[in-house]
Coordinates of C-alpha atoms and ligand atoms in Angstrom, one line a residue:
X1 CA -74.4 -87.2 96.3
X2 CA -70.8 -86.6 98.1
X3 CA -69.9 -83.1 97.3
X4 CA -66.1 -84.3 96.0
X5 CA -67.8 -85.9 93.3
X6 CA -68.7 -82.5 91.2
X7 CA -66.3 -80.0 90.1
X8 CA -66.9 -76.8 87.9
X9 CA -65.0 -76.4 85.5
X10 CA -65.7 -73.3 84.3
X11 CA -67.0 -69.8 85.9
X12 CA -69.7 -69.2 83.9
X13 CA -72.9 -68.7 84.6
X14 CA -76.2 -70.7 84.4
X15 CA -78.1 -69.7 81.1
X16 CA -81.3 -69.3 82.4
X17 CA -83.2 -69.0 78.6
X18 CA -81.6 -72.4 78.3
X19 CA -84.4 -75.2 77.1
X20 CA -82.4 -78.4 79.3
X21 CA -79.7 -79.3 81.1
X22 CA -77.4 -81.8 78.7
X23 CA -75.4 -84.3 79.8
X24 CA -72.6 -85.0 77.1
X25 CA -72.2 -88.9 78.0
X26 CA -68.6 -90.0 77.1
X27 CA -66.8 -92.3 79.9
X28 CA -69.6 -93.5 81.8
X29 CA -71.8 -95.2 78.6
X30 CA -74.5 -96.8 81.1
X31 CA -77.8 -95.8 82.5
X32 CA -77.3 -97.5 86.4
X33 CA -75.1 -95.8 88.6
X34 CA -74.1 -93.1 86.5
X35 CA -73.3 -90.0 89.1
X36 CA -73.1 -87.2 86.4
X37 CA -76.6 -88.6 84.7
X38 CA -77.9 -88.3 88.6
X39 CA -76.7 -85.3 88.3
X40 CA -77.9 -83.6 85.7
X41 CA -81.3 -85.0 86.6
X42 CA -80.9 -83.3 90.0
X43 CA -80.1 -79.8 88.1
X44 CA -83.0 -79.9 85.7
X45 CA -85.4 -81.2 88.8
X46 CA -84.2 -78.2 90.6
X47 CA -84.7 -75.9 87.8
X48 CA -87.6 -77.2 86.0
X49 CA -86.1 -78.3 82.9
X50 CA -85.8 -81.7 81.2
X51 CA -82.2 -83.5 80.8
X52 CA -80.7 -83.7 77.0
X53 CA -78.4 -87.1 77.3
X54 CA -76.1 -86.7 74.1
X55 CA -73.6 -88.8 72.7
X56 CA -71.1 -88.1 70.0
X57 CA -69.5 -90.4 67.8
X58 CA -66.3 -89.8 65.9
X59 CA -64.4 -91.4 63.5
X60 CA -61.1 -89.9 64.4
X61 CA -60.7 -91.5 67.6
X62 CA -57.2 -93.6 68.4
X63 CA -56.5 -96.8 65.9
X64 CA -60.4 -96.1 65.3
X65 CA -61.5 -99.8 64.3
X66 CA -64.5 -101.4 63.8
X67 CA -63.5 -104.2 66.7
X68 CA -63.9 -101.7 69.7
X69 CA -66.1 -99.4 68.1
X70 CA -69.0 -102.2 67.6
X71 CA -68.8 -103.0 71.0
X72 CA -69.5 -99.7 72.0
X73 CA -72.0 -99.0 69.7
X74 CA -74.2 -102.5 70.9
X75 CA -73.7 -101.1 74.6
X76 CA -74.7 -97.3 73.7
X77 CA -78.2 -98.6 72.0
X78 CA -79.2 -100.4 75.0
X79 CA -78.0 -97.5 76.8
X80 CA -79.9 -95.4 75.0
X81 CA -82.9 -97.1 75.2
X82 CA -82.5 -97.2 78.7
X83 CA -82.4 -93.5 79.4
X84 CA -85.3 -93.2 77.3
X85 CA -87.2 -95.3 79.4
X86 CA -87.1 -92.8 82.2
X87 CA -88.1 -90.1 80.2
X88 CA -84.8 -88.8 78.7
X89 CA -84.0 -87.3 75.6
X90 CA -81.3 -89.0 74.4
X91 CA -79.8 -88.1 70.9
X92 CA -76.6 -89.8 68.9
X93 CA -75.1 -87.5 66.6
X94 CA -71.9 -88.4 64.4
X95 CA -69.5 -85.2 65.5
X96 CA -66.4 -84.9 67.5
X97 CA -66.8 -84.9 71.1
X98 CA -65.6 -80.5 71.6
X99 CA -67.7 -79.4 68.2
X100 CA -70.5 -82.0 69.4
X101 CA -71.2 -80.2 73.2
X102 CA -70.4 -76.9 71.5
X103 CA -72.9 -77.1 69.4
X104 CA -76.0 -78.1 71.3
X105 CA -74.7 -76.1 74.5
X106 CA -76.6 -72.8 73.1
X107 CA -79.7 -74.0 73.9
X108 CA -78.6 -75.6 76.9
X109 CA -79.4 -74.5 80.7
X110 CA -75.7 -75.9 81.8
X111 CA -73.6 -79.1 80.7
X112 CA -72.6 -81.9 82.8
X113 CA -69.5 -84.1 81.9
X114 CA -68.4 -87.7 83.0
X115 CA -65.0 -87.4 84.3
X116 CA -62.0 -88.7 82.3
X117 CA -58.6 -89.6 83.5
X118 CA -56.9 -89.7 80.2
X119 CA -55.1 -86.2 78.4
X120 CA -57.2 -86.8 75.2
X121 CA -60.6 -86.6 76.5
X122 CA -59.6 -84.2 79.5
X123 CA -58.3 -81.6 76.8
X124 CA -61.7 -82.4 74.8
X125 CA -63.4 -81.2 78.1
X126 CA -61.6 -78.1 79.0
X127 CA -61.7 -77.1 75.2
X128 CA -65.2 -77.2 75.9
X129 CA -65.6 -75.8 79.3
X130 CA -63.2 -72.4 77.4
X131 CA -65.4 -72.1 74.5
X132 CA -69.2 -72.5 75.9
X133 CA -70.9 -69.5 77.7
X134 CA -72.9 -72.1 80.2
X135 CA -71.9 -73.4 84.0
X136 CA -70.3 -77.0 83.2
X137 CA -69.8 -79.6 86.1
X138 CA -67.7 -82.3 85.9
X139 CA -68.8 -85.6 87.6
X140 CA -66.7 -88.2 89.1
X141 CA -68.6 -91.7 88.5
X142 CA -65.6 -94.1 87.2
X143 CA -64.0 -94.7 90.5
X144 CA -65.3 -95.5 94.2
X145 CA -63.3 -92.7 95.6
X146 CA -61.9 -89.8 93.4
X147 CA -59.3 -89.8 93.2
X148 CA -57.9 -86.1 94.7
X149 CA -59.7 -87.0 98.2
X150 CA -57.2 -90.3 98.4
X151 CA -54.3 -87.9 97.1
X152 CA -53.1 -85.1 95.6
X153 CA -50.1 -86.4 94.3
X154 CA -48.6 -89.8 92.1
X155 CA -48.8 -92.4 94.8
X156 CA -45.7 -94.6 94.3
X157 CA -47.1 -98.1 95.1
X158 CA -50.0 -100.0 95.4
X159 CA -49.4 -100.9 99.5
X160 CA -49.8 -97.1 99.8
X161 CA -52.8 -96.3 98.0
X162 CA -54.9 -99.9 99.7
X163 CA -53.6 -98.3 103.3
X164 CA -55.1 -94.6 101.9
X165 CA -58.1 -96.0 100.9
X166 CA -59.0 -98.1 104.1
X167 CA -61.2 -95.7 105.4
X168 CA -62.5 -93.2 102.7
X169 CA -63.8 -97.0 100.6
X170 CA -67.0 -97.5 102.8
X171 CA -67.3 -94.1 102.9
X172 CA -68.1 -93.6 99.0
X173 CA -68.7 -97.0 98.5
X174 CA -72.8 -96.8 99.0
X175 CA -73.0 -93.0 97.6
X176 CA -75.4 -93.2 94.7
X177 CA -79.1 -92.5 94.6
X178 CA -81.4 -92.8 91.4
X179 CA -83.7 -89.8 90.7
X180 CA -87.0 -89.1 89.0
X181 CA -87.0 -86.7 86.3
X182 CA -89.8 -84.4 87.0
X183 CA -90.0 -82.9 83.5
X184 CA -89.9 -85.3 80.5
X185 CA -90.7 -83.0 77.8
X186 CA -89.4 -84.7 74.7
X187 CA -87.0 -82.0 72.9
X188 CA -87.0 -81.9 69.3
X189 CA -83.2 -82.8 68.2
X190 CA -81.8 -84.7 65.5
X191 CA -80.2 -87.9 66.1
X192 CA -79.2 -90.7 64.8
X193 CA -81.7 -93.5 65.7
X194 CA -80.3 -96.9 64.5
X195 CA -81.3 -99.7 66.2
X196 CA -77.8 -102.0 64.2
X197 CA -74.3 -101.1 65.4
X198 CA -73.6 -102.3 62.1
X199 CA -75.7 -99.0 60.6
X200 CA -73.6 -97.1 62.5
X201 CA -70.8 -98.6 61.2
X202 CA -71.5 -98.0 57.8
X203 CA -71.1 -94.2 57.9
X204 CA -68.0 -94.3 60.3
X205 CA -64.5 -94.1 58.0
X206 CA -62.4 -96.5 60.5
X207 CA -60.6 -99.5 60.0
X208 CA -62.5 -102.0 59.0
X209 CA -59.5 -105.0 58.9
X210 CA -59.6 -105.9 62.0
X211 CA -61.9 -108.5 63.5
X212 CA -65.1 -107.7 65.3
X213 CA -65.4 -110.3 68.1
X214 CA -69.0 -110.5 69.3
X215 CA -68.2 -114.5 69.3
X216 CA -66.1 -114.0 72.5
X217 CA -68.1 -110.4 73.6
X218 CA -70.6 -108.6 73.3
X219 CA -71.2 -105.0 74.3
X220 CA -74.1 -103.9 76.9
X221 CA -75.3 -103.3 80.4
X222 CA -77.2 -106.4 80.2
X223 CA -74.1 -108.4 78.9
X224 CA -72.1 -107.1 81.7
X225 CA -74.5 -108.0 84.5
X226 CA -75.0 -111.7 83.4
X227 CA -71.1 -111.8 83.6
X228 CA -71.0 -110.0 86.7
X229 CA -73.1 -112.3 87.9
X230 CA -72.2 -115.9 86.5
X231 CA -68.7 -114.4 88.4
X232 CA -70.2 -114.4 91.7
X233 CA -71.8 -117.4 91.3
X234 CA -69.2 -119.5 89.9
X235 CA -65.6 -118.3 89.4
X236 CA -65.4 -115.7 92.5
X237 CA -64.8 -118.1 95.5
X238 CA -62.1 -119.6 93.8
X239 CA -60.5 -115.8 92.4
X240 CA -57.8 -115.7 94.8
X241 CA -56.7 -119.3 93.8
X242 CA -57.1 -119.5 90.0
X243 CA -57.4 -115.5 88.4
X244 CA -53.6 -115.8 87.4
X245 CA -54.2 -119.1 85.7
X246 CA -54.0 -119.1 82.0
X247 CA -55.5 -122.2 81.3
X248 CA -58.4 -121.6 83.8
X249 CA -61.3 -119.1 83.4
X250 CA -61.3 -117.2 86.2
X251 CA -61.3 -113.9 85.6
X252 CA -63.8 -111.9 85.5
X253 CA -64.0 -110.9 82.3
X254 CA -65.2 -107.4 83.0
X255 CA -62.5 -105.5 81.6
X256 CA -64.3 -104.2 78.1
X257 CA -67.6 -103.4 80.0
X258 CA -66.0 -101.3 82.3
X259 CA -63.5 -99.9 80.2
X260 CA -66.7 -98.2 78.1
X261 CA -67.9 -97.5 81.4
X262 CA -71.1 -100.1 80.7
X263 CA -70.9 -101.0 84.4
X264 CA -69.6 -99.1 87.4
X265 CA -67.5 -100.5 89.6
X266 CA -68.7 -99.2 92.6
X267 CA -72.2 -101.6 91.2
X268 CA -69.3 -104.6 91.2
X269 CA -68.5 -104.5 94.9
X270 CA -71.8 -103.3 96.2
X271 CA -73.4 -106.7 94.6
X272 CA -70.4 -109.0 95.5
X273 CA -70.4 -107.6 99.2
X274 CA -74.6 -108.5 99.1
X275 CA -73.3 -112.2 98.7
X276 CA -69.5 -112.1 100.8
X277 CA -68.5 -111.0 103.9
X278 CA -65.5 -107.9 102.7
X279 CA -62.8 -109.8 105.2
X280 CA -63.3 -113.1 102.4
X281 CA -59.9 -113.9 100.9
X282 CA -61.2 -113.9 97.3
X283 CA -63.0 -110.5 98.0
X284 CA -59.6 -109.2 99.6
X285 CA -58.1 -110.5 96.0
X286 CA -60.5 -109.2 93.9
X287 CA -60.6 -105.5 95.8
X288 CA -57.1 -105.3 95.5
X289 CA -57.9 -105.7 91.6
X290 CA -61.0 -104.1 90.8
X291 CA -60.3 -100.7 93.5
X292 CA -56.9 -101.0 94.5
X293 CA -55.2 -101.5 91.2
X294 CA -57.5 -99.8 89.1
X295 CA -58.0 -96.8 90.8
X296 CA -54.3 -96.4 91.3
X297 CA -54.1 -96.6 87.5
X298 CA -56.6 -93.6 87.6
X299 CA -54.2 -91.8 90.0
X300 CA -50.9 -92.6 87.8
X301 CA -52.8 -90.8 84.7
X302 CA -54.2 -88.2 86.5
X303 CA -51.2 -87.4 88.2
X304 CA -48.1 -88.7 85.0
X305 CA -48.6 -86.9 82.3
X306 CA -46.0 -89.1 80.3
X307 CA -48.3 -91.9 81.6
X308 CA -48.4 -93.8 77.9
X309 CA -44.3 -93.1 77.3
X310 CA -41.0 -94.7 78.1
X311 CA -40.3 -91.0 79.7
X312 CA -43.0 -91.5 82.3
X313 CA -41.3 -94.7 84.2
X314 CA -39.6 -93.8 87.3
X315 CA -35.6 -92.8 86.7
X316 CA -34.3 -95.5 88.5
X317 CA -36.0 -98.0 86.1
X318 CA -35.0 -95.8 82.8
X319 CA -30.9 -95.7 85.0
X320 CA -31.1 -99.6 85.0
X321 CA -32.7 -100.2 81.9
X322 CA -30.2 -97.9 79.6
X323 CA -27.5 -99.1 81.7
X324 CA -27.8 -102.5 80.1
X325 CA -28.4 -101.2 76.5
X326 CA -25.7 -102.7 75.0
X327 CA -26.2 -105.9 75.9
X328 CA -26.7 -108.7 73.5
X329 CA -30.0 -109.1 72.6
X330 CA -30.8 -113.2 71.4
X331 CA -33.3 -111.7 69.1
X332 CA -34.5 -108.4 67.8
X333 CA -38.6 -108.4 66.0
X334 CA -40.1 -106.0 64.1
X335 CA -43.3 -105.1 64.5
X336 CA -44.8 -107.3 61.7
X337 CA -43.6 -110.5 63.3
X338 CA -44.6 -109.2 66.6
X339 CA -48.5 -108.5 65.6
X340 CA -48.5 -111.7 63.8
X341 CA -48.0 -113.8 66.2
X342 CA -44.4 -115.0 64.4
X343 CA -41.9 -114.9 67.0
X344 CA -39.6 -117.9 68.5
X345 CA -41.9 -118.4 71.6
X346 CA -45.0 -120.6 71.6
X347 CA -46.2 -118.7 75.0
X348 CA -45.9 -115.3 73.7
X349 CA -47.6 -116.1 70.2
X350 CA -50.4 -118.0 72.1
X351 CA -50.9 -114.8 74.3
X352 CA -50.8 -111.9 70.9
X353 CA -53.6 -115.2 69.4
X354 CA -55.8 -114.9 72.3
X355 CA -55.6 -110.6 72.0
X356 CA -56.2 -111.0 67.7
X357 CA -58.8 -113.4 68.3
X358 CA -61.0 -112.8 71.2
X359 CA -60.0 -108.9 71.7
X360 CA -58.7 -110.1 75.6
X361 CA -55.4 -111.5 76.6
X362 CA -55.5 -112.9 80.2
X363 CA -54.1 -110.6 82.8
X364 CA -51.3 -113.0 83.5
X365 CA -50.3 -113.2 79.5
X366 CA -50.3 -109.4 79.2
X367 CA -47.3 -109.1 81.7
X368 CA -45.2 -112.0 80.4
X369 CA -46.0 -110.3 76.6
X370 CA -44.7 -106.7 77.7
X371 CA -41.6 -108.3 79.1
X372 CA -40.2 -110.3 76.6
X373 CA -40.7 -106.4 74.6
X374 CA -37.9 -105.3 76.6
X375 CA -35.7 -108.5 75.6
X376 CA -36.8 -108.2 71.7
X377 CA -36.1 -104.6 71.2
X378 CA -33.2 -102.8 70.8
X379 CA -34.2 -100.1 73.1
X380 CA -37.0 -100.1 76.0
X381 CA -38.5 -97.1 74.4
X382 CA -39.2 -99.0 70.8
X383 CA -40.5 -102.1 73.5
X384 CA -42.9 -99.3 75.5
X385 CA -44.3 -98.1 72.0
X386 CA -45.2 -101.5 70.4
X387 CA -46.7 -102.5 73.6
X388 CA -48.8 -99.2 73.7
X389 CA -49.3 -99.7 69.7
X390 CA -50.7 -103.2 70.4
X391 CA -52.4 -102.9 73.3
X392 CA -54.6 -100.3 72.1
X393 CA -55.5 -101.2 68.6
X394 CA -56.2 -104.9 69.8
X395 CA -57.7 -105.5 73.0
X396 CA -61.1 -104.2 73.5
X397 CA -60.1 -102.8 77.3
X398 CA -57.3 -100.9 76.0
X399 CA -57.0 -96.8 75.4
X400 CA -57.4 -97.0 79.3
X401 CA -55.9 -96.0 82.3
X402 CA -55.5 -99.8 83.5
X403 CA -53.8 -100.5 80.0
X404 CA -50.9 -97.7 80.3
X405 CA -50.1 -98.6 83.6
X406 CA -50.2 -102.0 83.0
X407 CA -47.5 -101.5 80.6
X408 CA -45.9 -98.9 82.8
X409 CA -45.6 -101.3 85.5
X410 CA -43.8 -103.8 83.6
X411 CA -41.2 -100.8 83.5
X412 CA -40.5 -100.5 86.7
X413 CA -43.4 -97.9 87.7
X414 CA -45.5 -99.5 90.7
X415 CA -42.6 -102.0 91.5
X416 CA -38.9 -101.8 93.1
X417 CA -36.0 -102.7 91.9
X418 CA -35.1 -106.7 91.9
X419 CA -31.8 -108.5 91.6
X420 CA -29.6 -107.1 88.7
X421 CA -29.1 -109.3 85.3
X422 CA -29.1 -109.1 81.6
X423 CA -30.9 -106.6 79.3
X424 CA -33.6 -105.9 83.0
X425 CA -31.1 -104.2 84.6
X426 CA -33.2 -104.1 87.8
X427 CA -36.6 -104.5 86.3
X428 CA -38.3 -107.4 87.2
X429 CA -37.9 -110.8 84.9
X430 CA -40.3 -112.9 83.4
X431 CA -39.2 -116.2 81.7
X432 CA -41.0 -119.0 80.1
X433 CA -39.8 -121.1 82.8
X434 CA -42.3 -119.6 85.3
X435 CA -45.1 -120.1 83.2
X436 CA -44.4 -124.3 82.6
X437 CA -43.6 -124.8 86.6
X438 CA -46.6 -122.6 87.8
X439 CA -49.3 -123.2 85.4
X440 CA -50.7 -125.6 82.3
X441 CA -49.1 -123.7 79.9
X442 CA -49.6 -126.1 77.1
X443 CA -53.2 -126.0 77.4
X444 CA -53.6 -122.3 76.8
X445 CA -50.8 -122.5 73.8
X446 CA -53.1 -125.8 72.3
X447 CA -56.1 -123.2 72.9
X448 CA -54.8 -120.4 71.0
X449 CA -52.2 -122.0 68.3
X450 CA -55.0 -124.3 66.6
X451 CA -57.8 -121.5 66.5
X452 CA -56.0 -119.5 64.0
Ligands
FAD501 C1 -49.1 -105.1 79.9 C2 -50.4 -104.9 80.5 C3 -51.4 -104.3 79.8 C4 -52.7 -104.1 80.3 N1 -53.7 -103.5 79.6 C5 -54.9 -103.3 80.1 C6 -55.9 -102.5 79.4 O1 -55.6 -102.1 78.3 N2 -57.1 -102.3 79.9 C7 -57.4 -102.8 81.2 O2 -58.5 -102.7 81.6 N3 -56.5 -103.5 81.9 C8 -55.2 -103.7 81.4 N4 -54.3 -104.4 82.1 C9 -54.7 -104.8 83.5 C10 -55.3 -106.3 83.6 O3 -54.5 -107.2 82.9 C11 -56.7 -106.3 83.1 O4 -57.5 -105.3 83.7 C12 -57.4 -107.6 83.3 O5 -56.7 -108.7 82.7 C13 -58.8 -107.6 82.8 O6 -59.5 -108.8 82.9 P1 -60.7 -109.1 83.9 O7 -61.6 -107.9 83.8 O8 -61.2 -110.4 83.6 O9 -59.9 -109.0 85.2 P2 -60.3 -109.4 86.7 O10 -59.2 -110.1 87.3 O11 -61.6 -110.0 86.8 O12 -60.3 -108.0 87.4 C14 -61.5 -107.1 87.6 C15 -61.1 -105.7 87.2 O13 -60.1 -105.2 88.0 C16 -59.3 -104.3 87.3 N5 -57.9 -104.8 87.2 C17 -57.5 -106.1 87.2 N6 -56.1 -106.2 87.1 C18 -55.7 -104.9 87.1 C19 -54.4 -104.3 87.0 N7 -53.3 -105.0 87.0 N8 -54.4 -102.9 86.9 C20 -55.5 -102.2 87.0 N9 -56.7 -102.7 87.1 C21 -56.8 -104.0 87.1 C22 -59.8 -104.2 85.9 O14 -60.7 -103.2 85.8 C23 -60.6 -105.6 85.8 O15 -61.6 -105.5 84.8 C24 -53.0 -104.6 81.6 C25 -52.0 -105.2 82.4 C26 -50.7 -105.4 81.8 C27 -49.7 -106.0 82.7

């Protein structure tokens, strides 16, 4: 495994009276290419101990809600008995993430972490790292390339960070290699063991008012790799053509599965480049999604810490923006109408439909929706917040790097300034207007509308 994968993140020492190595599993939730699992095998191999896989599960976590927590929980069973199947202890335990590792690290020989990109779960990680008197490794195993060997600083745009990544892509993009776990000793922990997300749910004291959507998805490895590959086989030649389209299905649908880290997308492109040549159009398209874009989302956190606030956009955007706050606004929404889908615009209620119903809104939707924010608020700060608010309590990809700087982007971060006008200032438009002349927009609003 490439060396600028692991970090330590503490100085501590090994403790050699430890009984196994544990792996607290938190942003990578899959068995298959999982570095910091690899990892920890390759420690305990070394050391002659077996590997603790432990997962915590909380019910304090942001706009908890039975929605996005039932997918998880039907992707970490099959996870779990995955892991088992190679001879891994794997235990569940209902306990917050820092308390969780904490707990089980006394008897542990060193911890290994998945690396996380947002301020929540990096704090969880260095709270732990402070507290525990064991070595802990970090593992990178959410991008292709980590993200400090393409930069050490905020890269501005996405034209930068495709150039930056020419190179160092192949060179990380085939670095993963499964091991055997010599010692399988089964360790005698308690855990929860329900087979049922919905047992899980039971005890968990979240919000239970909001829709769970296995209809449209359902979590899982498994679930991931038949839509991974019904994508190659059927929507990917035609990506570069139709993945903006609204009213076609050509996306690829992966967002939730890798937002719970149920598939790696280093596993995406090593199985489309098995059936495409790299150079293809679509594949060029779909890169520029999957790596470019997402990994520069990775970056913006990383490197932002006001990533998920108004503050974090660049200053010329917040100049432009606050320069135009006193213009008229043609109408101003609270945020009941907005979550309920009650505004003037059949386009933007079709889009917050397709998010309340099915847990997804097509990429395309999501920019036009963030937009009209800015034009229905009074201040680009209050427009920022609802779209944060929404975005995470609704769609099932959301609390992720992609999601706040999605919405950052529709601020101005990522993109130049464009022609001046009303309310924008600089910021690039959106108007309805696009959406009729470029696309069948009445066929997604007919979708959506009669559903409810
Ligand atoms: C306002 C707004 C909010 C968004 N919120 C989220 C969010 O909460 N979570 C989320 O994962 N994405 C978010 N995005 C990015 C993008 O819309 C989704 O990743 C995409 O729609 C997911 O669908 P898919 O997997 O079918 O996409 P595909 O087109 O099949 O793309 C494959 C993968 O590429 C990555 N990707 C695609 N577009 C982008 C992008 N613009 N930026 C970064 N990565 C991208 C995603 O990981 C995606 O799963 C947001 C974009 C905007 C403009």
């Amino acid at each position: 495994m490439r060396k600028e994968r692991i970090n330590q993140l503490n100085d501590k020492d090994f403790n050699f009276s430890g009984k196994y190595v544990l792996y607290c599993m938190e942003n990578a939730q899959r068995e298959d290419y999982n570095h910091a699992l690899e990892f920890a095998i390759q420690i305990a191999n070394q050391y002659t101990k077996p590997v603790v896989v432990a997962f915590f599960i909380t019910d304090k976590y942001k706009y908890s809600n039975q929605r996005y927590y039932r997918f998880m929980l039907e992707g970490i069973i099959k996870t779990k008995n995955q892991i088992q199947k190679r001879g891994i202890n794997f235990v569940i335990k209902k306990d917050d993430f820092v308390n969780g590792c904490l707990s089980l690290s006394k008897d542990a020989f060193c911890i290994v972490f998945d690396k996380s990109y947002l301020k929540t779960q990096r704090n969880w990680r260095y709270k732990v790292a402070e507290k525990s008197d064991v070595k802990i490794f970090e593992v990178e195993t959410d991008v292709i390339v980590p993200i400090e060997v393409v930069s050490k600083d905020m890269v501005p745009y996405a034209y930068i960070y495709r150039k930056k990544l020419e190179n160092l892509f192949f060179e990380f993009l085939y670095d993963y290699q499964k091991l055997e776990p010599k010692i399988k000793t089964e360790i005698d922990l308690e855990s929860l063991n329900f087979e049922e997300p919905q047992n899980y749910l039971d005890i968990l004291n979240i919000d239970k008012s909001i829709s769970t959507v296995e209809k449209y998805y359902k979590g899982g490895f498994d679930e991931a790799e038949n839509r991974l590959k019904d994508f190659i086989e059927r929507k990917l030649s035609y990506y570069k053509e139709f993945r903006s389209d609204p009213s076609k299905d050509y996306q690829s649908n992966l967002s939730p599965y890798l937002h719970f880290g149920q598939i790696s997308s280093q596993k995406i492109m090593v199985e489309i480049l098995k059936h495409y040549d790299f150079q293809d159009e679509n594949i060029q398209s779909f890169y520029n999604e999957a790596v470019v874009w997402r990994e520069l989302a990775r970056n913006f956190c990383y490197y932002n810490s006001f990533y998920n606030y108004y503050e974090g956009i660049p200053e010329w955007a917040k100049k432009t923006l606050e320069e135009h706050l006193s213009d008229k606004r043609e109408y101003i929404y609270d945020i009941d109408i907005l979550e309920n889908a009650k505004t003037h615009d059949i386009y933007w209620n079709a889009a917050q439909k397709e998010l309340l119903i099915t847990g997804k809104m097509h990429n395309y939707m999501r920019m036009y929706w963030a937009k009209k924010l800015i034009e229905w608020t009074d201040h680009p700060q209050k427009a920022f917040d609802i779209a944060c608010y929404l975005n995470d309590k609704y769609e099932l990809d959301g609390r992720d790097p992609n999601g706040y700087a999605g919405i950052s982007w529709c601020f101005g971060t990522h993109d130049r300034p464009w022609t001046e006008r009303k309310i924008f200032g600089k910021i690039r438009y959106m108007n309805d207007k696009g959406l009729e002349r470029k696309f069948d927009i009445h066929k997604y609003v007919k979708k959506w509308i009669t559903t409810l």
